[in-house]
Structure formats: structure tokens, C-alpha cells
mmCIF file of C-alpha atoms in Angstrom:
data_model
loop_
_atom_site.group_PDB
_atom_site.id
_atom_site.type_symbol
_atom_site.label_atom_id
_atom_site.label_comp_id
_atom_site.label_asym_id
_atom_site.label_seq_id
_atom_site.Cartn_x
_atom_site.Cartn_y
_atom_site.Cartn_z
ATOM 1 C CA UNK A 759 41.167 2.261 -45.570
ATOM 2 C CA UNK A 760 40.003 5.711 -47.066
ATOM 3 C CA UNK A 761 36.598 6.982 -45.720
ATOM 4 C CA UNK A 762 34.712 9.167 -48.293
ATOM 5 C CA UNK A 763 33.647 12.152 -45.857
ATOM 6 C CA UNK A 764 30.636 12.787 -47.936
ATOM 7 C CA UNK A 765 29.440 9.330 -47.431
ATOM 8 C CA UNK A 766 29.859 9.927 -43.710
ATOM 9 C CA UNK A 767 27.939 13.257 -44.223
ATOM 10 C CA UNK A 768 25.451 11.550 -45.720
ATOM 11 C CA UNK A 769 24.666 8.968 -43.436
ATOM 12 C CA UNK A 770 24.741 11.539 -40.720
ATOM 13 C CA UNK A 771 21.885 13.271 -42.071
ATOM 14 C CA UNK A 772 19.940 10.005 -42.740
ATOM 15 C CA UNK A 773 19.988 9.492 -39.465
ATOM 16 C CA UNK A 774 18.954 12.823 -38.364
ATOM 17 C CA UNK A 775 15.941 12.443 -40.602
ATOM 18 C CA UNK A 776 14.513 10.296 -37.880
ATOM 19 C CA UNK A 777 14.625 13.035 -35.233
ATOM 20 C CA UNK A 778 11.895 15.756 -34.659
ATOM 21 C CA UNK A 779 12.981 18.845 -35.945
ATOM 22 C CA UNK A 780 11.575 22.365 -36.469
ATOM 23 C CA UNK A 781 12.162 24.626 -39.241
ATOM 24 C CA UNK A 782 15.027 26.777 -38.686
ATOM 25 C CA UNK A 783 16.566 24.017 -35.995
ATOM 26 C CA UNK A 784 20.029 23.635 -36.320
ATOM 27 C CA UNK A 785 22.339 20.725 -35.694
ATOM 28 C CA UNK A 786 25.278 20.847 -32.981
ATOM 29 C CA UNK A 787 28.982 21.799 -34.408
ATOM 30 C CA UNK A 788 30.211 18.836 -33.027
ATOM 31 C CA UNK A 789 27.436 16.403 -34.161
ATOM 32 C CA UNK A 790 28.212 15.900 -38.139
ATOM 33 C CA UNK A 791 31.428 14.061 -39.001
ATOM 34 C CA UNK A 792 32.631 17.564 -40.762
ATOM 35 C CA UNK A 793 31.687 19.495 -37.723
ATOM 36 C CA UNK A 794 29.616 21.697 -40.105
ATOM 37 C CA UNK A 795 26.285 22.942 -38.669
ATOM 38 C CA UNK A 796 22.931 22.014 -40.800
ATOM 39 C CA UNK A 797 19.868 23.958 -41.061
ATOM 40 C CA UNK A 798 16.339 22.763 -41.014
ATOM 41 C CA UNK A 799 14.657 24.715 -43.940
ATOM 42 C CA UNK A 800 11.934 22.323 -44.685
ATOM 43 C CA UNK A 801 9.937 19.590 -43.250
ATOM 44 C CA UNK A 802 7.763 17.387 -45.223
ATOM 45 C CA UNK A 803 5.465 15.150 -43.523
ATOM 46 C CA UNK A 804 2.955 13.824 -45.852
ATOM 47 C CA UNK A 805 -0.542 12.002 -44.893
ATOM 48 C CA UNK A 806 0.819 9.318 -47.104
ATOM 49 C CA UNK A 807 3.625 8.453 -44.793
ATOM 50 C CA UNK A 808 6.472 10.369 -46.397
ATOM 51 C CA UNK A 809 8.597 12.212 -44.382
ATOM 52 C CA UNK A 810 11.788 14.160 -45.522
ATOM 53 C CA UNK A 811 13.859 16.910 -43.957
ATOM 54 C CA UNK A 812 15.442 19.344 -46.118
ATOM 55 C CA UNK A 813 19.171 20.657 -44.651
ATOM 56 C CA UNK A 814 21.131 23.534 -45.708
ATOM 57 C CA UNK A 815 24.883 23.102 -44.748
ATOM 58 C CA UNK A 816 25.245 26.972 -43.049
ATOM 59 C CA UNK A 817 29.043 26.815 -44.314
ATOM 60 C CA UNK A 818 28.973 25.677 -47.826
ATOM 61 C CA UNK A 819 25.097 26.331 -48.745
ATOM 62 C CA UNK A 820 24.846 22.667 -49.874
ATOM 63 C CA UNK A 821 21.273 21.433 -49.626
ATOM 64 C CA UNK A 822 20.629 17.899 -48.691
ATOM 65 C CA UNK A 823 17.246 15.972 -48.662
ATOM 66 C CA UNK A 824 16.823 13.255 -46.196
ATOM 67 C CA UNK A 825 14.451 10.871 -45.984
ATOM 68 C CA UNK A 826 12.657 8.412 -43.557
ATOM 69 C CA UNK A 827 12.265 4.827 -44.148
ATOM 70 C CA UNK A 828 9.646 2.603 -42.780
ATOM 71 C CA UNK A 829 9.640 2.761 -39.298
ATOM 72 C CA UNK A 830 7.181 0.371 -37.740
ATOM 73 C CA UNK A 831 5.608 -2.745 -38.397
ATOM 74 C CA UNK A 832 2.118 -0.431 -39.481
ATOM 75 C CA UNK A 833 4.378 1.294 -41.856
ATOM 76 C CA UNK A 834 5.657 -1.817 -43.260
ATOM 77 C CA UNK A 835 1.864 -3.033 -43.620
ATOM 78 C CA UNK A 836 1.032 0.285 -45.179
ATOM 79 C CA UNK A 837 4.018 0.309 -47.510
ATOM 80 C CA UNK A 838 3.056 -3.240 -48.699
ATOM 81 C CA UNK A 839 -0.610 -2.140 -49.523
ATOM 82 C CA UNK A 840 0.318 0.781 -51.288
ATOM 83 C CA UNK A 841 2.704 -0.825 -53.760
ATOM 84 C CA UNK A 842 0.250 -3.655 -54.146
ATOM 85 C CA UNK A 843 -2.413 -1.550 -54.682
ATOM 86 C CA UNK A 844 -0.631 0.323 -57.188
ATOM 87 C CA UNK A 845 0.384 -3.079 -59.366
ATOM 88 C CA UNK A 846 3.983 -2.919 -58.435
ATOM 89 C CA UNK A 847 5.716 -6.197 -57.237
ATOM 90 C CA UNK A 848 9.042 -6.743 -55.174
ATOM 91 C CA UNK A 849 11.902 -7.998 -57.254
#
């Protein structure tokens, strides 16, 4: 089976979005599947509940935005309420 290294890298960064980061903080070289280092260049923590981290690959200068999903029962309730309040339905 061939493993897509980019997919592994994106999965790693998705997981990293659930950690508490500070601006300019970096991952450790052996943390990511590629052994690349990522620096936090922006954190978005919105009152609406959205949370995202913008990482920059220090070797390739690639920018990746990693998003958190619903984390706790309170988030699920809020997410459903916001979705219903805006008239959207789940499919």
C-alpha cells in the first residue's frame, strides 16, 4: 500500500489544531511524518466557537490552515443551534 505523505502531513496538522499554541511556536522536528518543522503564524479563536491555526512549513514555506471540529457536548449543541437558527438542514 502506498501512503500519501501529504495526506499524513495534513492529518498530523489537523491533530495539532487541538493543542494550545502560541504565535511563533514550532513543532518539534520528529513530530511530523516528514520531519519538517511547522511554525504557528496565526491563531483564530472566534467567539462563535471557530478555532483554527495557521502553520507555515519552515523548509518549504507552505501555509496550511488547520481547523478544529466540534469538541465537546456543549459545542455539539451550539453547532446544532447555530445551524438550525440559520435555516440549514443536515443531509
